[in-house]
Each structure stands twice: as C-alpha cells, then as structure tokens.
Coordinates of C-alpha atoms in Angstrom, one line a residue:
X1 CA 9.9 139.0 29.5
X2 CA 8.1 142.6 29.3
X3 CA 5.6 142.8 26.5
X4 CA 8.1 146.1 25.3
X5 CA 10.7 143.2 24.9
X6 CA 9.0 140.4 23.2
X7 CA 7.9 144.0 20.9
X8 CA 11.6 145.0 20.4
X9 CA 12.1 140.9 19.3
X10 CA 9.5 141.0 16.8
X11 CA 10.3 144.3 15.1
X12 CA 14.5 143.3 15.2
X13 CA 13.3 139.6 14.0
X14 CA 11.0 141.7 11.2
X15 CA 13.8 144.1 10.1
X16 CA 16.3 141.0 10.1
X17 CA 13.9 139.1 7.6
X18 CA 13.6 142.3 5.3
X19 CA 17.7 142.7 5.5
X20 CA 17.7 138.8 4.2
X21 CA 15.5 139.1 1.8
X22 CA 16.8 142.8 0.1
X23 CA 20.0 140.5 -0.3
X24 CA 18.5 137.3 -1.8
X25 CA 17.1 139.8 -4.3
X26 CA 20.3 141.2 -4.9
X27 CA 19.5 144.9 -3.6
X28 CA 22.8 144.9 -1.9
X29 CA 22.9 148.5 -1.2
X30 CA 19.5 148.4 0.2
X31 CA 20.3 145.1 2.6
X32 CA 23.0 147.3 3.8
X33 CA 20.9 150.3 4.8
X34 CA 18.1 147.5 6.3
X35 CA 20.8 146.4 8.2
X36 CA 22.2 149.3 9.3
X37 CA 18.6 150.6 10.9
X38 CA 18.9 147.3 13.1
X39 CA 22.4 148.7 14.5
X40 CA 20.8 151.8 15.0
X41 CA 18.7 150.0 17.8
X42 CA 21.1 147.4 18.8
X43 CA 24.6 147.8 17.7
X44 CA 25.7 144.9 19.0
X45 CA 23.1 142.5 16.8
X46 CA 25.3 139.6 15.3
X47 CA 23.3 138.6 12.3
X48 CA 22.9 142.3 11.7
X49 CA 26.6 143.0 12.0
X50 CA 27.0 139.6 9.6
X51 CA 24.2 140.7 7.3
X52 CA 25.6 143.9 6.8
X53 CA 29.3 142.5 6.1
X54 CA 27.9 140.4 3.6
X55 CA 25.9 142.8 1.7
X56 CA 29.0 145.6 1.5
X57 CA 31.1 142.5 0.5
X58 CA 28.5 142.0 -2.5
X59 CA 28.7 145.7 -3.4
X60 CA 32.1 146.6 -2.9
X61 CA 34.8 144.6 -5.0
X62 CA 37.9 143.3 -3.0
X63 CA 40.5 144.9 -5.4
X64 CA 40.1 147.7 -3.7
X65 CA 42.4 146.2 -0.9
X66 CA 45.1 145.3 -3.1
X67 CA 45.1 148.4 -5.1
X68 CA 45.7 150.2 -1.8
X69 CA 49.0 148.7 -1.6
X70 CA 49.5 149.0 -4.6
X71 CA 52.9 151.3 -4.0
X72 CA 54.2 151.6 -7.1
X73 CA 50.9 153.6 -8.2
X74 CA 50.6 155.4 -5.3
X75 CA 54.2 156.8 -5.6
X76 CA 53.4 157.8 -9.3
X77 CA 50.2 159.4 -8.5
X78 CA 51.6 161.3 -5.7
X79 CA 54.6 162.5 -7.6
X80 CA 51.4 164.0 -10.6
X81 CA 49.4 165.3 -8.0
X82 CA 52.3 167.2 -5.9
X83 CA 53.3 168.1 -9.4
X84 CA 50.2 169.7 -10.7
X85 CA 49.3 171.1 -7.3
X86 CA 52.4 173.2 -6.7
X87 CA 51.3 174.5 -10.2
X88 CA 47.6 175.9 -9.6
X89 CA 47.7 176.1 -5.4
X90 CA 44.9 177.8 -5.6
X91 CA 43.1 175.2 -8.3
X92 CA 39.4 173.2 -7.2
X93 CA 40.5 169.8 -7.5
X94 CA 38.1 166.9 -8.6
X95 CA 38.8 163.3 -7.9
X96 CA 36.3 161.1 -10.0
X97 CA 36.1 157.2 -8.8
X98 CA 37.4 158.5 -5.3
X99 CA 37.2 154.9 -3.7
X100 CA 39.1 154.9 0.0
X101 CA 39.8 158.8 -0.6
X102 CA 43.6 158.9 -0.9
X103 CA 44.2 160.6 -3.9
X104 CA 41.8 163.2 -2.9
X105 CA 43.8 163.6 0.3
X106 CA 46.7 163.5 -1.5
X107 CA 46.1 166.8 -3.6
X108 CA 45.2 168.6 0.0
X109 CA 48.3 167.3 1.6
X110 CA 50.0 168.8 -1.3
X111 CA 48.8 172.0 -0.8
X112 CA 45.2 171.6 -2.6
X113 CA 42.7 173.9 0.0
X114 CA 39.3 172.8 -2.1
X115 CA 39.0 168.8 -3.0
X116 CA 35.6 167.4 -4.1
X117 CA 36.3 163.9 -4.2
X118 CA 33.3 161.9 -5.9
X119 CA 32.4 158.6 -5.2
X120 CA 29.3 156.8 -6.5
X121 CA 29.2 153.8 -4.6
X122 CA 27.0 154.2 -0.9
X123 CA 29.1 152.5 1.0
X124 CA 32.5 153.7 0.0
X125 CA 31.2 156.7 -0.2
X126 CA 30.1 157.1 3.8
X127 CA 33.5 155.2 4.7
X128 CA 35.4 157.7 2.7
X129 CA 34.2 160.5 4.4
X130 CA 35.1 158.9 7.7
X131 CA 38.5 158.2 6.2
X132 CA 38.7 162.0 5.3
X133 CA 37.7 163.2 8.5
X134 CA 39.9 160.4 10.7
X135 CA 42.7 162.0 8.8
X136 CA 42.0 165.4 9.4
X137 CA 41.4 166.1 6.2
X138 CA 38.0 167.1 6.3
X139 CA 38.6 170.9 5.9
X140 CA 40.1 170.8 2.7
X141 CA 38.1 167.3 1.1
X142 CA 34.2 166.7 0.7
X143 CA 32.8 163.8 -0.7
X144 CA 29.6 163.3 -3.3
X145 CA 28.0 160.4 -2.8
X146 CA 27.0 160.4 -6.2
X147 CA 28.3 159.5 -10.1
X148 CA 29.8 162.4 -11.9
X149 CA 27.7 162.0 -14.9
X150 CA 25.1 163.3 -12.4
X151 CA 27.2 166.1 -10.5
X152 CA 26.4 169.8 -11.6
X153 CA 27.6 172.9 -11.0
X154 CA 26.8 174.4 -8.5
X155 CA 24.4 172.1 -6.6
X156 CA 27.7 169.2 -6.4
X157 CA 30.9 171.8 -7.2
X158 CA 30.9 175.0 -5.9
X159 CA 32.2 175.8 -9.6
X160 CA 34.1 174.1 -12.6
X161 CA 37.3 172.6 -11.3
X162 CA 40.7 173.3 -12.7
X163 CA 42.5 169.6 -12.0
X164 CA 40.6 166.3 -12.8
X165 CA 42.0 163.3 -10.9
X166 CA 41.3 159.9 -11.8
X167 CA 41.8 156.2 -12.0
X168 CA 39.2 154.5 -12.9
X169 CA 40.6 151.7 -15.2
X170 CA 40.6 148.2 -15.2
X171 CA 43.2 145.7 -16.5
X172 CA 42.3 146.7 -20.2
X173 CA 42.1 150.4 -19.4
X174 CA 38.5 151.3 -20.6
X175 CA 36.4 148.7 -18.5
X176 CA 35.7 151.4 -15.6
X177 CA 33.9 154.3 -18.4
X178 CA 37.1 156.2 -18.1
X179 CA 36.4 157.5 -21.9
X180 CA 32.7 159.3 -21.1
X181 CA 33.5 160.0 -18.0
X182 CA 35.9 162.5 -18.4
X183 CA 34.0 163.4 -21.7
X184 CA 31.3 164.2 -19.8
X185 CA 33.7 166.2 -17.1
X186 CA 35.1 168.2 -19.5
X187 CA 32.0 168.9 -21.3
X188 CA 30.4 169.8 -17.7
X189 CA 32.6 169.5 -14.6
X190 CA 35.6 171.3 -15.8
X191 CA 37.0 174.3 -16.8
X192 CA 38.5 174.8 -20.5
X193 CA 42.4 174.7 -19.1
X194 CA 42.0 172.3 -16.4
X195 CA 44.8 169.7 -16.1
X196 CA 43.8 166.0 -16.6
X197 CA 45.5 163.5 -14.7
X198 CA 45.4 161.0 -16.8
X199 CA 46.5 162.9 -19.8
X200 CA 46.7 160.0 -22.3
X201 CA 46.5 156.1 -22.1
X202 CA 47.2 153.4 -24.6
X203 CA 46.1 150.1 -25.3
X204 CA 49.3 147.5 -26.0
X205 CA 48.7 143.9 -27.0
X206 CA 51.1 140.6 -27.7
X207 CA 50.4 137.5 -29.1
X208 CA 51.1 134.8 -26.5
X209 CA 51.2 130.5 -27.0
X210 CA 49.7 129.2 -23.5
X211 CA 48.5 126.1 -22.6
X212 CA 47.3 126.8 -18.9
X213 CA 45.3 130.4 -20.2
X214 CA 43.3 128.6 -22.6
X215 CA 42.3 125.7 -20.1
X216 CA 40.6 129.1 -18.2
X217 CA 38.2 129.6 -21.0
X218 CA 38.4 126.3 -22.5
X219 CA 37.1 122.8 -22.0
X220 CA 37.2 119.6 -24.2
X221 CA 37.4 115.5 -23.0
X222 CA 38.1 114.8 -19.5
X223 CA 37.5 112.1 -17.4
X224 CA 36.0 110.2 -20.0
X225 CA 33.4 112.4 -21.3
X226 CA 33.3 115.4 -23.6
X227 CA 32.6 118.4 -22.1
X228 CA 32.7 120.9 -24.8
X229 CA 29.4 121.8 -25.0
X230 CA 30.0 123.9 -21.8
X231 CA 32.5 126.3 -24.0
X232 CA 29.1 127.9 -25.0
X233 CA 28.9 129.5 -21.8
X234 CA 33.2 130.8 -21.8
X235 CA 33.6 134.4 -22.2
X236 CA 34.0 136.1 -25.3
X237 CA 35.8 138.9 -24.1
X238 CA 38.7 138.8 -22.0
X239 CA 39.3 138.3 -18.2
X240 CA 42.0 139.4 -15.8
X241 CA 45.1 137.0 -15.1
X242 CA 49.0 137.5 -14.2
X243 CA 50.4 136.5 -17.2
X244 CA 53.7 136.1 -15.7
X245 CA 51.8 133.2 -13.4
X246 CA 51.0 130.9 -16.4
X247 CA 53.7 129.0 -18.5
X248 CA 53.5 130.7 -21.7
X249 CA 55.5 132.2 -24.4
X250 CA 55.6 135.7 -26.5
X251 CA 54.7 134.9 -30.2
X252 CA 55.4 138.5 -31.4
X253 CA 56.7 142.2 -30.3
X254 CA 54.3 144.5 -28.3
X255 CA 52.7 146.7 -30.5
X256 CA 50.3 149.8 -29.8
X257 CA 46.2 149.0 -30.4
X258 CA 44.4 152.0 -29.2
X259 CA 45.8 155.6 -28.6
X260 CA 43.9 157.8 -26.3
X261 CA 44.3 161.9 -25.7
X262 CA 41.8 162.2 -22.6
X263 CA 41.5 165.6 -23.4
X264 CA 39.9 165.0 -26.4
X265 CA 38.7 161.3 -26.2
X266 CA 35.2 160.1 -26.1
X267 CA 33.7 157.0 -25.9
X268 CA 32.4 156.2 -29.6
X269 CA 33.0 152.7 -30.4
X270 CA 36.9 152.2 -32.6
X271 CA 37.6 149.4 -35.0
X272 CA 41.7 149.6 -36.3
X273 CA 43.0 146.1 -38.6
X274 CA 46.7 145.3 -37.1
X275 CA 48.6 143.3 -39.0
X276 CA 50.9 141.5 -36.9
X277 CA 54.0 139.8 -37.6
X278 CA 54.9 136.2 -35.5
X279 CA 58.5 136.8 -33.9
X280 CA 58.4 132.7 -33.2
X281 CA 56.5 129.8 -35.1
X282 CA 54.2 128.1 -32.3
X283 CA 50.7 127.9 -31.2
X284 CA 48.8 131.2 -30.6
X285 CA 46.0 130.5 -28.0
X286 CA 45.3 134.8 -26.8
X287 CA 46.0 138.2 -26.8
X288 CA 46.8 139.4 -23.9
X289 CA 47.3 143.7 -23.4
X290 CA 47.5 146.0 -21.2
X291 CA 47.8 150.2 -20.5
X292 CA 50.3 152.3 -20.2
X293 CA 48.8 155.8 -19.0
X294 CA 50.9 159.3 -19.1
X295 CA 49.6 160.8 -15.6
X296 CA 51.3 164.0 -16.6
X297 CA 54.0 164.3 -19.1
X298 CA 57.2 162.2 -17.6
X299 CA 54.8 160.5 -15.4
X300 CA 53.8 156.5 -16.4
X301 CA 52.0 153.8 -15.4
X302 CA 51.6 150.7 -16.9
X303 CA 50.1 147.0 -16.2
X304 CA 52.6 145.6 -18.4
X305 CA 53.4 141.7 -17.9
X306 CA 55.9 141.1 -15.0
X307 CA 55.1 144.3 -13.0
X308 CA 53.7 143.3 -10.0
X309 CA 50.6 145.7 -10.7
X310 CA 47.2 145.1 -8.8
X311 CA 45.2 145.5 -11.8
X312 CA 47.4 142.3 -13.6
X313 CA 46.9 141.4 -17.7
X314 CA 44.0 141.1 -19.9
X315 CA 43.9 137.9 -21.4
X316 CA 41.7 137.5 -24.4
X317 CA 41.7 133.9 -25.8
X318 CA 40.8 132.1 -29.1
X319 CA 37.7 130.0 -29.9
X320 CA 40.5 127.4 -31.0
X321 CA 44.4 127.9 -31.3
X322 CA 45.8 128.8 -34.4
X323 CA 49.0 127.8 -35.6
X324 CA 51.4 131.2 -36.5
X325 CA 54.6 131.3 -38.4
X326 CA 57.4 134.1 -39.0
X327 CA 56.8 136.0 -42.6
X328 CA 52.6 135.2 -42.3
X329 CA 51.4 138.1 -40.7
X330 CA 47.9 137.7 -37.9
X331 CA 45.9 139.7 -39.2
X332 CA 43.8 141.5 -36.2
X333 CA 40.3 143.2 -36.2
X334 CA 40.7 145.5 -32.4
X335 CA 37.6 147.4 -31.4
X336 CA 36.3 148.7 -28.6
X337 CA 32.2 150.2 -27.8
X338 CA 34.0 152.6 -24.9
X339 CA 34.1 150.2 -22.2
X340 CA 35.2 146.9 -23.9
X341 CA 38.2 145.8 -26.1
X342 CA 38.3 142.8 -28.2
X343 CA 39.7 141.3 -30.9
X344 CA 39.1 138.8 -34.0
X345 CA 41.4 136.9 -36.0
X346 CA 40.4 137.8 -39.8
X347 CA 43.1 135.4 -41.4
X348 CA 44.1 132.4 -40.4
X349 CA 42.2 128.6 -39.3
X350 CA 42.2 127.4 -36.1
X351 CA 43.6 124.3 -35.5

C-alpha cells in the first residue's frame, strides 16, 4: 500500500471518529456536515453513508413522510393557495416552515413568479432546494436556509411579501410557534394587506372515558409489584394519539377552548375557565382537542377525531380519573404560554 493510501486511511478513519463522536454528543447537524466532508472524498464510504443517515434521521422528524400524503391537506391548501394567487398574480409569496417545498411550489405552479420559501432546518433545507430545482421550479422558488425570526428585508426578501403561507402546527395547533411566528412576520416580513394563510385556528377539546389512553401516561401494580413511583416521570402535558385507535367514550359535546385571528394573534400566554357539562355519567381519564384552521374563508382543516389526519389528537390525561355526572358541571382551567396547551381540573376529586 502507498504511503498516500495508508494517508487517505488515516484522515477518512480521523474524520469517521469526529462524525461519531459530533453524534454521541448530540450535534446532529454537525455529524451530518462531518459526514458529508468524508463523501466529498469518497462517495462511496459505507459508515459515512450510514453515519450520515443516522444523523438526518436524528434531526429530521419522520412525520414529515406521512404529512406528505397527507391528501386531504394537500387538496385544501392547494385549493387556498390557487385561490389567493389568482388574486395578487403579481404578489411575493412567503412560505414559513417550507419542509419538502411543496406548498412553495404550489403557489408558482399556480401562477406565483416570486416564492421565498423558508426553511430553518440544514438538511431539509439543502434537500428542498434540490426538490425545487428537480421540479423545475427553481426560477420562480428560492429557499433560506434560515428561521424567519431571523429573515430581514432585504438581505433574505427582496421586499415585504404580500401572501404568508404556513403550516407549522402540531396536533394541538400551537406546538410548532405558529402564534410569534407570524407575529413576528407581520411585524417584519410582511406587508400591512398581505393575505395570511392560515387566517384563523381554534383550539376544540372533549372530555373522553378511556382505559387504554390512560395506561399511556399511567402506571400502578403489575406483575406483583407496584410501580407507581415511575408516574413521576409521565408527562404533564399532552402527547399525540388516534383517538379513534383506543376504546374510549365521549363524556360531553365539543366545545371551543381557544380562538385565534392570525392576523392579530400573538403569543402571550391565555388562561379561559370552561365550565363543562357531562353529556354521560362515567369515568373521565383526558382531554383530548384538536384544531380546526380557516386557510382562507370557506377553506377548513381540521385534526378532529375520526379523520384520518397525519397530525392525529392531542390527548391530555388526568393525574387520577375522576368520576363525572350529567347536571355537575367540570370545571376547566385551559391555558396556553404560546406553544403549549393544558388544562386543570379546578372541581372535582379524583377517584
């Protein structure tokens, strides 16, 4: 073997053991980019191509897949965008959140000649613009590799942009920063009459008696020995389920929680008391709620239980059940710091 060789090994093997080590620390954008200097030089390096894969799988959540084909949102946000776009042809659009790039591409299939679409992860970001430009959209879409709470005008948008398009949401609507984020944008990014897509978004929560939810954030005697101690450690907030998945049962109507006009929202913390009124006696063990957001007006999309949505319920249980009758109103304490919903039984003892 040439001495050049036994070189190349060393430096390969040297990079390799940086690569490893970036991810052990959990610097999972900076493995990638270690990685990715080692397929520079051989592109073909296994444990590079493997070390890579498993950083980007650490950084980049696997909804995204599933909210890909996701059709019933597509279809709605294509109907908004096509909608708003025949509008304002000549309007700079702005996609915050851009992910895989399709609404961006979206808006310039339906006409839009200037899309900024912003992404703020590193590596969506560079695979979005290879998306973009494998479509042969890259004439009318660039993407910022960057947050839009740190886009400005000019240096990121050639000017303030007359359509905002967005989705970032999670199951319980606010998890994603949607409320400062377009604060911000409309403080910064956009123009005074811009269109916002989503225009409004509520919060709608239900009562719900379920065994099989509550054995997801709950633990007491098994196999002979009491494990409830470990409850210390369940989450406080709520997770993500399908609630149509788990054997459960409504204890009361739907009713509306939070209320939000994006073009005037911002992300100071709410607190509303609901009173809520048991439609069936039984055993309440969460709340589960979900969104519904107007995209423009006539234009929905929801999460609600049953639909088979990609971003599913949000299931907030009890520290204990508690036993609810028709004619005693639940009294509820909802708040949210901008990013997080959750709610507290005021009345009422678990049992």
């Amino acid at each position: 073997m040439k001495s050049t060789d036994i070189r190349d090994d060393l430096e390969l093997g040297a990079f390799l053991s940086w690569g490893r080590e970036l991810h052990h620390q959990g610097r999972y954008e900076d493995a990638v980019r270690a990685f990715e200097l080692i397929l520079g030089l051989d592109r073909d390096n296994e444990e590079a191509l493997i070390g890579r894969n498993r950083a980007v799988r650490r950084a980049v959540p696997r909804w995204h897949w599933e909210m890909l084909h996701d059709e019933e949102r597509a279809e709605l946000y294509d109907r908004a965008i096509r909608q708003a776009v025949a509008a304002a042809p000549e309007a700079l659009v702005l996609d915050i959140g851009a992910g895989s790039g399709l609404l961006a591409m979206m808006a310039a299939r339906a006409g839009a000649r200037q899309v900024v679409a912003c992404e703020g992860q590193p590596s969506v970001a560079g695979t979005t613009s290879r998306v973009v430009r494998v479509a042969g959209y890259d004439d009318a879409v660039s993407v910022v590799s960057k947050m839009s709470t740190r886009m400005t005008v000019p240096e990121d948008l050639p000017r303030r942009a007359d359509l905002l398009v967005t989705e970032i949401v999670d199951c319980a609507l606010l998890g994603e920063g949607i409320l400062g984020t377009i604060a911000h944008a409309r403080e910064h990014l956009l123009t005074p009459e811009a269109t916002i897509m989503p225009s409004r978004g509520r919060i709608i929560a239900q009562l719900v008696e379920s065994e099989p939810l509550h054995r997801k954030n709950h633990v007491g005697k098994l196999y002979g020995f009491d494990l409830a101690p470990f409850n210390r450690l369940s989450t406080l907030e709520y997770f993500d389920s399908r609630l149509h998945r788990h054997e459960h049962r409504a204890l009361s109507d739907p009713l509306t929680v939070f209320d939000f006009d994006f073009y005037t929202a911002d992300a100071r913390p709410q607190r509303t008391e609901l009173r809520v009124r048991p439609t069936a006696a039984g055993k309440m063990h969460a709340v589960a709620f979900w969104f519904e957001m107007e995209l423009l007006p006539g234009i929905t999309i929801d999460n609600a239980p049953g639909h088979d949505s990609h971003w599913k319920q949000a299931i907030q249980c009890l520290p204990a059940p508690l036993h609810v009758q028709p004619g005693e109103p639940v009294v509820l304490d909802a708040s949210h710091d901008g990013e997080s919903v959750r709610f507290q039984v005021v009345d009422g003892v678990g049992s």
